[in-house]
PDB file of C-alpha atoms and ligand atoms in Angstrom:
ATOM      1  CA  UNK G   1     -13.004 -18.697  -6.043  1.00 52.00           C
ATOM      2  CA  UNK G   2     -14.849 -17.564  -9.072  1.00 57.00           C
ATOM      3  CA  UNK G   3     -18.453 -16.499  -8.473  1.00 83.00           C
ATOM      4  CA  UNK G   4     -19.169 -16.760 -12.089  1.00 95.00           C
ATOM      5  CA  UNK G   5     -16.560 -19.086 -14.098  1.00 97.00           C
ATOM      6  CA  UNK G   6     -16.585 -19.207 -17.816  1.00 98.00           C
ATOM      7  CA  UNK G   7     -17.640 -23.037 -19.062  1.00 98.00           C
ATOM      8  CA  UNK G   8     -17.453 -23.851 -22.370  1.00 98.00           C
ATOM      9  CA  UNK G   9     -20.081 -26.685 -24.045  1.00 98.00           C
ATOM     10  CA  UNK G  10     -18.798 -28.772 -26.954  1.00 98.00           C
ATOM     11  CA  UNK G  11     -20.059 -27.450 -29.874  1.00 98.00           C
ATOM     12  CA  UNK G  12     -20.406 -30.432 -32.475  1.00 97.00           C
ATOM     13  CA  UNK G  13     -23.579 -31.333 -32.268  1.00 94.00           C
ATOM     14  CA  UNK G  14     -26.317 -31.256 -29.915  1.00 91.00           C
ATOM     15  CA  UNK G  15     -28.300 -29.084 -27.665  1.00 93.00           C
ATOM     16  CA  UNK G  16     -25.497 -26.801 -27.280  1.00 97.00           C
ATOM     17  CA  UNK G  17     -27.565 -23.366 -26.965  1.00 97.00           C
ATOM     18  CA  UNK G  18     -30.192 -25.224 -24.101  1.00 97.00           C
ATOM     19  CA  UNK G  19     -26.746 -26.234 -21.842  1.00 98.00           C
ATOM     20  CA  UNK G  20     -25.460 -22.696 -22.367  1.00 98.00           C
ATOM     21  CA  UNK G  21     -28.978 -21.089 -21.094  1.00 98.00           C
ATOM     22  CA  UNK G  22     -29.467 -23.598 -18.069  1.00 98.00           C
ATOM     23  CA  UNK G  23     -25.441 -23.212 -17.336  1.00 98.00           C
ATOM     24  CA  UNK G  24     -26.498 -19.076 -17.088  1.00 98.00           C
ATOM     25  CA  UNK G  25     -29.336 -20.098 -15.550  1.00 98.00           C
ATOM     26  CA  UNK G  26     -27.016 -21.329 -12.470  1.00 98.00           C
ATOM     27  CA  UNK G  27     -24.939 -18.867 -12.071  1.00 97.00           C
ATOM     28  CA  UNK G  28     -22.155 -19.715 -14.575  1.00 98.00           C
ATOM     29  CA  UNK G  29     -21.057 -17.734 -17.697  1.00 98.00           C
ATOM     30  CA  UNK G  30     -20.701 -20.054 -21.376  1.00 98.00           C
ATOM     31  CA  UNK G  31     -19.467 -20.077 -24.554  1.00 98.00           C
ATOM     32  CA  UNK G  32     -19.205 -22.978 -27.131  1.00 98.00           C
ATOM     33  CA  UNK G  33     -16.200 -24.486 -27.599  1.00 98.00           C
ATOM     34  CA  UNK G  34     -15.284 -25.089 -31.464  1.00 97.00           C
ATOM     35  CA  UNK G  35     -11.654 -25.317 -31.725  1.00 97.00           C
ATOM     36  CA  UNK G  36      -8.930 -26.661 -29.462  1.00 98.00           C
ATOM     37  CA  UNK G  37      -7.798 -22.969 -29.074  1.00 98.00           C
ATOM     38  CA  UNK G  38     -11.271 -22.624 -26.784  1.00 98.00           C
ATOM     39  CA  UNK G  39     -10.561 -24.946 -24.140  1.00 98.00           C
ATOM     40  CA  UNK G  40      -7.588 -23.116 -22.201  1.00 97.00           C
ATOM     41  CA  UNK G  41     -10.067 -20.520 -21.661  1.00 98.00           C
ATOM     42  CA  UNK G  42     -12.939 -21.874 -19.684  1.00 98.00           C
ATOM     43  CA  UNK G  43     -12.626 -23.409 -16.184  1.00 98.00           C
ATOM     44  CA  UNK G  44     -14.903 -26.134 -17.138  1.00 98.00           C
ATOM     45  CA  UNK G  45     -16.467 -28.149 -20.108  1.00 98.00           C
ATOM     46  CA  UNK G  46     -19.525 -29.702 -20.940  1.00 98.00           C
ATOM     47  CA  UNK G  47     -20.449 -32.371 -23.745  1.00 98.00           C
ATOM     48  CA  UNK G  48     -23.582 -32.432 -24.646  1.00 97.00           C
ATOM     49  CA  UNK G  49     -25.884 -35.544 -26.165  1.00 94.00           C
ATOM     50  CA  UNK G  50     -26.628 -36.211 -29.447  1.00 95.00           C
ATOM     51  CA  UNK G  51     -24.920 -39.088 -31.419  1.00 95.00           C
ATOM     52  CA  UNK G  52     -21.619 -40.254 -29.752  1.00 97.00           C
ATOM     53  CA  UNK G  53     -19.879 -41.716 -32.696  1.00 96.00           C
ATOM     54  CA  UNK G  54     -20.059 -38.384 -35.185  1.00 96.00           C
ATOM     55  CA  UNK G  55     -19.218 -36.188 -32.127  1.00 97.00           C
ATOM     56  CA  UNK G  56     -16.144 -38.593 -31.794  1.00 96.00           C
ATOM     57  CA  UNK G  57     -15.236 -38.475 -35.121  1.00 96.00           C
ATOM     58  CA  UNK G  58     -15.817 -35.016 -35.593  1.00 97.00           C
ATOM     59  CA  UNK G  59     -13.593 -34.364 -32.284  1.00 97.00           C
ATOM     60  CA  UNK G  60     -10.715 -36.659 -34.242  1.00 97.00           C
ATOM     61  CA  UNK G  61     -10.823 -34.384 -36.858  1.00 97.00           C
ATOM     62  CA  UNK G  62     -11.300 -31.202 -35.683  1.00 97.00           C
ATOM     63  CA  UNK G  63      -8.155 -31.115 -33.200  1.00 97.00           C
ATOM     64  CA  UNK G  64     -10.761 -31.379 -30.281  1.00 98.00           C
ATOM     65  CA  UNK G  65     -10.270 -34.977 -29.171  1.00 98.00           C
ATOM     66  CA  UNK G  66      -6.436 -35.073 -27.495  1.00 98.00           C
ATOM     67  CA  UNK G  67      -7.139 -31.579 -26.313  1.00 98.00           C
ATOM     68  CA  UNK G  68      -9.883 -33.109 -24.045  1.00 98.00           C
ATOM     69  CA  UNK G  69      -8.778 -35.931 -23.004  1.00 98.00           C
ATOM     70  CA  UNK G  70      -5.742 -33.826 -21.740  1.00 98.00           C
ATOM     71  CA  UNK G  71      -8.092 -31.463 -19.869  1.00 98.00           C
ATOM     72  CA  UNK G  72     -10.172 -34.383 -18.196  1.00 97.00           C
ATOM     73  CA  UNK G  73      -6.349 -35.714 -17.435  1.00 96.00           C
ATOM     74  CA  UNK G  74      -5.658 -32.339 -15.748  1.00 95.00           C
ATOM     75  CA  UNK G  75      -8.796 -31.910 -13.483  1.00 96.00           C
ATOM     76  CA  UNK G  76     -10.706 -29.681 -15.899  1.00 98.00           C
ATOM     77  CA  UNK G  77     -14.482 -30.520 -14.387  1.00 98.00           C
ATOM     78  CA  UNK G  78     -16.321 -32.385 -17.473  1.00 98.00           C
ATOM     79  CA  UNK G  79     -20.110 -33.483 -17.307  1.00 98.00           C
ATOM     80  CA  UNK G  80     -21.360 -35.427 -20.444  1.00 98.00           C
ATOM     81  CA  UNK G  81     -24.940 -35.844 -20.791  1.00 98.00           C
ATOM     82  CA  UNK G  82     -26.217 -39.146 -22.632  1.00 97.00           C
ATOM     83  CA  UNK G  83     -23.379 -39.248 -25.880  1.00 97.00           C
ATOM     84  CA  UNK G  84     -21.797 -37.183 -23.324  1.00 98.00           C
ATOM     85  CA  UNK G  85     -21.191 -39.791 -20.857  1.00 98.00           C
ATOM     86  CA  UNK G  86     -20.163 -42.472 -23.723  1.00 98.00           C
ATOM     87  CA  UNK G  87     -17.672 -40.069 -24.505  1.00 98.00           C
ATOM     88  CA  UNK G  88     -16.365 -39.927 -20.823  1.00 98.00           C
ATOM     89  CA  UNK G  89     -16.623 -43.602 -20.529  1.00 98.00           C
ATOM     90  CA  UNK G  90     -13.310 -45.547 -20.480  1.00 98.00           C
ATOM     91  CA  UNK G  91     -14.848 -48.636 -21.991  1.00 97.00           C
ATOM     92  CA  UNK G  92     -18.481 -49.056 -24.220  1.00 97.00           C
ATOM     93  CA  UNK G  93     -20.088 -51.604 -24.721  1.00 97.00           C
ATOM     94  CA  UNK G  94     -22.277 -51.744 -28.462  1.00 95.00           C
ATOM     95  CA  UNK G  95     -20.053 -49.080 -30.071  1.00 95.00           C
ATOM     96  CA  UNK G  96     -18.869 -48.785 -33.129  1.00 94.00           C
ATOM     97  CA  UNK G  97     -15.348 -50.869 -33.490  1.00 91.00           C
ATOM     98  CA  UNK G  98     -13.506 -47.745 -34.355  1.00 90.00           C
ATOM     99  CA  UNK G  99     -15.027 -45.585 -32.041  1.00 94.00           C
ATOM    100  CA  UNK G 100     -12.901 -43.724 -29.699  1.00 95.00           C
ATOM    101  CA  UNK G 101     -13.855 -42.000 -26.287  1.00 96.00           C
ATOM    102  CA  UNK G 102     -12.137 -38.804 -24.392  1.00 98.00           C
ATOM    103  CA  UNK G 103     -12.441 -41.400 -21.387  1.00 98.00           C
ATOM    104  CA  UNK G 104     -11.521 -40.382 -17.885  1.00 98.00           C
ATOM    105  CA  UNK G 105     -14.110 -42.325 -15.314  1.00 98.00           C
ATOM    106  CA  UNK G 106     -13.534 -45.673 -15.221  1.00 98.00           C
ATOM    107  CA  UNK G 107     -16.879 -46.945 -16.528  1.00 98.00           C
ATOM    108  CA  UNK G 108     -18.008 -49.372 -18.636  1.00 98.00           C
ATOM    109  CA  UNK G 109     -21.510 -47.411 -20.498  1.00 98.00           C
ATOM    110  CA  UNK G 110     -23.775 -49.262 -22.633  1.00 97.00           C
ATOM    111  CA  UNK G 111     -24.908 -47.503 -25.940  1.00 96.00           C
ATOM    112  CA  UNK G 112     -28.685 -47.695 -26.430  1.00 94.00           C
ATOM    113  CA  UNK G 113     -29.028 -49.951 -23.437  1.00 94.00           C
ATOM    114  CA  UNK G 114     -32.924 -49.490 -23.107  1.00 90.00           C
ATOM    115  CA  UNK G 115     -34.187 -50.521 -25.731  1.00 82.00           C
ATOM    116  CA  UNK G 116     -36.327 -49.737 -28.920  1.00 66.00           C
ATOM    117  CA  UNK G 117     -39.491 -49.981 -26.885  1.00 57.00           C
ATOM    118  CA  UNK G 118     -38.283 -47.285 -24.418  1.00 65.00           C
ATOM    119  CA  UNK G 119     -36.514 -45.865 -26.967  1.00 77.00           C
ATOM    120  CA  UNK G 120     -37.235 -42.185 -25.200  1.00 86.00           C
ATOM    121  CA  UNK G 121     -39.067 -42.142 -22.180  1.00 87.00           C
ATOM    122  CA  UNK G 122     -39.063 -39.747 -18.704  1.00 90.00           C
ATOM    123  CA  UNK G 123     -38.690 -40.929 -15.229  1.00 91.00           C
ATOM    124  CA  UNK G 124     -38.302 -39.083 -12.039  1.00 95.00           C
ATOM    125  CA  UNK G 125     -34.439 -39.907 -10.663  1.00 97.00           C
ATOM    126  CA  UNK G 126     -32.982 -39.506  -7.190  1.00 96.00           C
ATOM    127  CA  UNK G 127     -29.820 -38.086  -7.323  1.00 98.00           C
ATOM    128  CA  UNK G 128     -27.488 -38.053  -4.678  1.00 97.00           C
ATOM    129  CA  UNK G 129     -26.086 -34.565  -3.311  1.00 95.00           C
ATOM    130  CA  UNK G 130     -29.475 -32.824  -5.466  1.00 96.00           C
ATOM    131  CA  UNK G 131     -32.092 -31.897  -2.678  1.00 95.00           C
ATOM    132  CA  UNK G 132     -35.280 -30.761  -4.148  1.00 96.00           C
ATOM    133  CA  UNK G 133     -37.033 -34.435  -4.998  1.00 96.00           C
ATOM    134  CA  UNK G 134     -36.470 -36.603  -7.730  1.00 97.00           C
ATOM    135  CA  UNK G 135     -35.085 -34.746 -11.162  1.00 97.00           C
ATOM    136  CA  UNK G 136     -37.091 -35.334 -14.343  1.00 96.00           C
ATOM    137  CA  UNK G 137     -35.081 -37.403 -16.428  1.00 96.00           C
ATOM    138  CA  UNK G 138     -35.297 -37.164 -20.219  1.00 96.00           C
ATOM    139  CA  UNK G 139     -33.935 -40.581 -21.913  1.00 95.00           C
ATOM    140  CA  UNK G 140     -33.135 -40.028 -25.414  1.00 94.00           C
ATOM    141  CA  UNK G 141     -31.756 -43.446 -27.273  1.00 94.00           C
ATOM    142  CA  UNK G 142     -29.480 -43.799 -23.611  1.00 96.00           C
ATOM    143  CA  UNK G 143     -26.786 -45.047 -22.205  1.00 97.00           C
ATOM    144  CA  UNK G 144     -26.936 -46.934 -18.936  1.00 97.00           C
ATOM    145  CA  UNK G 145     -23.778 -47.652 -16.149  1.00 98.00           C
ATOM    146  CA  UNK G 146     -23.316 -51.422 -16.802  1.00 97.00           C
ATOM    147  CA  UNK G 147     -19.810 -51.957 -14.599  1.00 98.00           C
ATOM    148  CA  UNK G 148     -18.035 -48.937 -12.588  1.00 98.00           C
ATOM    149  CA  UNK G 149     -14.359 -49.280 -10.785  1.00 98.00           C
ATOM    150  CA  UNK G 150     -13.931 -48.418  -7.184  1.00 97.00           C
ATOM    151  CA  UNK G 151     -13.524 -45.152  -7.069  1.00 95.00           C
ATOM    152  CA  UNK G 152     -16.978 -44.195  -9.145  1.00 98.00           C
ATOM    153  CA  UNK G 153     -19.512 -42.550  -6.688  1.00 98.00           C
ATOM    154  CA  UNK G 154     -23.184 -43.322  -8.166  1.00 98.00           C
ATOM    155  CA  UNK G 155     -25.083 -40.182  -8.400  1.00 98.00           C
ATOM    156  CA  UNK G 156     -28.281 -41.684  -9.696  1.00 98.00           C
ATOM    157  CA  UNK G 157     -30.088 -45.327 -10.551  1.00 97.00           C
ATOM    158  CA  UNK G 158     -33.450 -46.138 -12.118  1.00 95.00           C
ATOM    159  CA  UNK G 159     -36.569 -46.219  -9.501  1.00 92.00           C
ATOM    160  CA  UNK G 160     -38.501 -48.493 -11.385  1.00 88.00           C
ATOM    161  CA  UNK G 161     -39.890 -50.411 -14.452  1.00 86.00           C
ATOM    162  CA  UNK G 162     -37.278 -52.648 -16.270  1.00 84.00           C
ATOM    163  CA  UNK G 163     -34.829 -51.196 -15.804  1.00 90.00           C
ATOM    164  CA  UNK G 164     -34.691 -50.675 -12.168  1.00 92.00           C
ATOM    165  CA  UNK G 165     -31.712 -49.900 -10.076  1.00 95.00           C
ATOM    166  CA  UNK G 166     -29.850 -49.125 -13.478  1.00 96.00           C
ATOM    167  CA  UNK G 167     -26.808 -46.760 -12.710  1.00 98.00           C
ATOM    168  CA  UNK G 168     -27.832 -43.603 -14.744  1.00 98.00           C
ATOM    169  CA  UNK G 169     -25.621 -40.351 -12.779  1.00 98.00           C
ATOM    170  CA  UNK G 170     -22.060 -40.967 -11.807  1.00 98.00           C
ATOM    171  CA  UNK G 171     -19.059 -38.710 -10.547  1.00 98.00           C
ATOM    172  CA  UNK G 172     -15.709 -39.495 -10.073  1.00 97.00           C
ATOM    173  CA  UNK G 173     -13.680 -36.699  -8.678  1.00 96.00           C
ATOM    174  CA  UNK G 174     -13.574 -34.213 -11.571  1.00 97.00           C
ATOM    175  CA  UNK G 175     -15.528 -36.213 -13.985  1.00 98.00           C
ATOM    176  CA  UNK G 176     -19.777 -36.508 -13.959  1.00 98.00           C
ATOM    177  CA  UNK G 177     -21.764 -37.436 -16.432  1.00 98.00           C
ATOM    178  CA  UNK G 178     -26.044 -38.497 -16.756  1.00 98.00           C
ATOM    179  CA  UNK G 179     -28.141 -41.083 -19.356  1.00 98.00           C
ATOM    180  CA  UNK G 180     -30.188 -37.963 -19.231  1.00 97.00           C
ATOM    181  CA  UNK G 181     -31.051 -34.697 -20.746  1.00 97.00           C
ATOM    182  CA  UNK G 182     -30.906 -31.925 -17.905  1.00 97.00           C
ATOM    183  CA  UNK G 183     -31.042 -29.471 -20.727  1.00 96.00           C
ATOM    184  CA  UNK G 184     -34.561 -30.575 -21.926  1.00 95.00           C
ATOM    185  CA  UNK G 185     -35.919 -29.676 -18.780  1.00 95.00           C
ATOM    186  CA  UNK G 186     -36.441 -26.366 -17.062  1.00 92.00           C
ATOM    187  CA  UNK G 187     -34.702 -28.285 -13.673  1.00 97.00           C
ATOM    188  CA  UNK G 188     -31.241 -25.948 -12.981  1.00 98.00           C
ATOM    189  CA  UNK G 189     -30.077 -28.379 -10.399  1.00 98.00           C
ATOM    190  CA  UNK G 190     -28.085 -31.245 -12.514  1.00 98.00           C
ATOM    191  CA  UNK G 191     -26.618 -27.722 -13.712  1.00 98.00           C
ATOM    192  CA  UNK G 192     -26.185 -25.640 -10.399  1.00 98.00           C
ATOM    193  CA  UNK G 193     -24.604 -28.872  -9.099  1.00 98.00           C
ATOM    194  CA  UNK G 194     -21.848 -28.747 -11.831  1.00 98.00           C
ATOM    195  CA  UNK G 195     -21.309 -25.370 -11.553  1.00 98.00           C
ATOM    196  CA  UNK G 196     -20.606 -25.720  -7.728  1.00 97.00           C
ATOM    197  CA  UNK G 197     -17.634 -28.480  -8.914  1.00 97.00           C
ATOM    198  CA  UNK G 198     -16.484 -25.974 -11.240  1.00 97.00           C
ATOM    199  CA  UNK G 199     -16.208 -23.132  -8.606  1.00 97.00           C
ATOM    200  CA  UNK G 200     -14.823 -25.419  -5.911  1.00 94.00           C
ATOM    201  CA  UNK G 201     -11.801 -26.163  -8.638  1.00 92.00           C
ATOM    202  CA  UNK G 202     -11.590 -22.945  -9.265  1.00 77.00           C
TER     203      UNK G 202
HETATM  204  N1  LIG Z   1     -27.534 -43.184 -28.678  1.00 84.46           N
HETATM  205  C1  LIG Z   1     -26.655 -42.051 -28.748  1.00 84.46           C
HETATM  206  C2  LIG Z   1     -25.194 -42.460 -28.884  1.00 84.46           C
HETATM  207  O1  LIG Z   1     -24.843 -43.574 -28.858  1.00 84.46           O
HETATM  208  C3  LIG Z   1     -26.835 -41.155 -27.558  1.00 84.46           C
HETATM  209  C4  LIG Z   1     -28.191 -40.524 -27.596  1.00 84.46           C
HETATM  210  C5  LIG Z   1     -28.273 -39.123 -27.038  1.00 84.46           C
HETATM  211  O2  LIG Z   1     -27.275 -38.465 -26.764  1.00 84.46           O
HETATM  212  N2  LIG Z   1     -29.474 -38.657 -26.925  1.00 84.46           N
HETATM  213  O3  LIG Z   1     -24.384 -41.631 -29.025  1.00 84.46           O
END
């Protein structure tokens, strides 16, 4: 077991440099991951929000994309936060026709599900297997859980408003991913609690 394991955090677009602090923050070393060449390195990965079709595309044509879907394949822990979770969704719902995903939990996300009028909003969220009280969610143009398959443990729904009971944290085994931005906040735990999966695969 590695007290300190290398993860790596997509580097296409996003808030790469505020995963990388909160992943040191818990415990873990980083590094961005630009080329396919990165990936065998680190012991887990992390894709960060921002706009899921360019970081798709980009991924196509950067070499990235089959790389990663082999790694979620082979148990390499992944979390995805907002694009990040379209990207580790096995079917979306409002993308773009083209648009392709790494894919690995056996979701079906919706793109932009909340919204214009709640086109960003924050909301405390119970997660499951986080102590500590609710985590701060940050909702940036997000994704919501509309369908899951069997083996999807929910991590995390909406508490309230309009969206209540909306499935918005999900693992499944190797695979996690959040509608929200854990790296916006100063909470470590969405990121401690990755970091544990990454040192128990270790
Ligand atoms: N709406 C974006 C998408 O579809 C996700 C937004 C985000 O990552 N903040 O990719």
């Amino acid at each position: 077991m590695n007290s300190a394991p290398l993860i790596g955090v997509l580097a296409i677009q996003g808030a790469v440099r505020e995963h990388i602090a909160l992943l040191e923050a818990a415990g873990a070393k980083a590094m961005p991951i630009r080329h396919a060449a990165d990936i065998p390195k680190v012991s887990g990965i992390v894709l960060p929000g921002g706009e899921s079709t360019t970081i798709s595309k980009l991924a196509v044509i950067d070499g990235l994309m089959e790389p990663l879907r082999e790694a979620a394949r082979s148990d390499v822990p992944m979390y995805g936060s907002c694009a990040g979770m379209i990207l580790l969704a096995d079917r979306i719902l409002d993308g773009r026709p083209d648009q392709q995903t790494i894919g690995g939990i056996d979701m079906t996300v919706r793109r932009n599900a909340f919204g214009r009028q709640v086109d960003s909003f924050e909301g405390g969220i119970d997660l499951e297997g986080i102590p500590g009280g609710p985590y701060p969610g940050i909702f940036i143009r997000a994704p919501w859980v509309e369908e899951i398959g069997a083996s999807i443990e929910v991590l995390g729904r909406v508490g309230s408003g309009a969206a209540e009971g909306r499935i918005v944290a999900v693992r499944d085994r190797n695979l996690m991913a959040t509608s929200f931005h854990p790296e916006l906040t100063g909470d470590t735990r969405v990121h401690q609690y990755f970091v544990e999966m990454v040192r128990q695969t270790a």
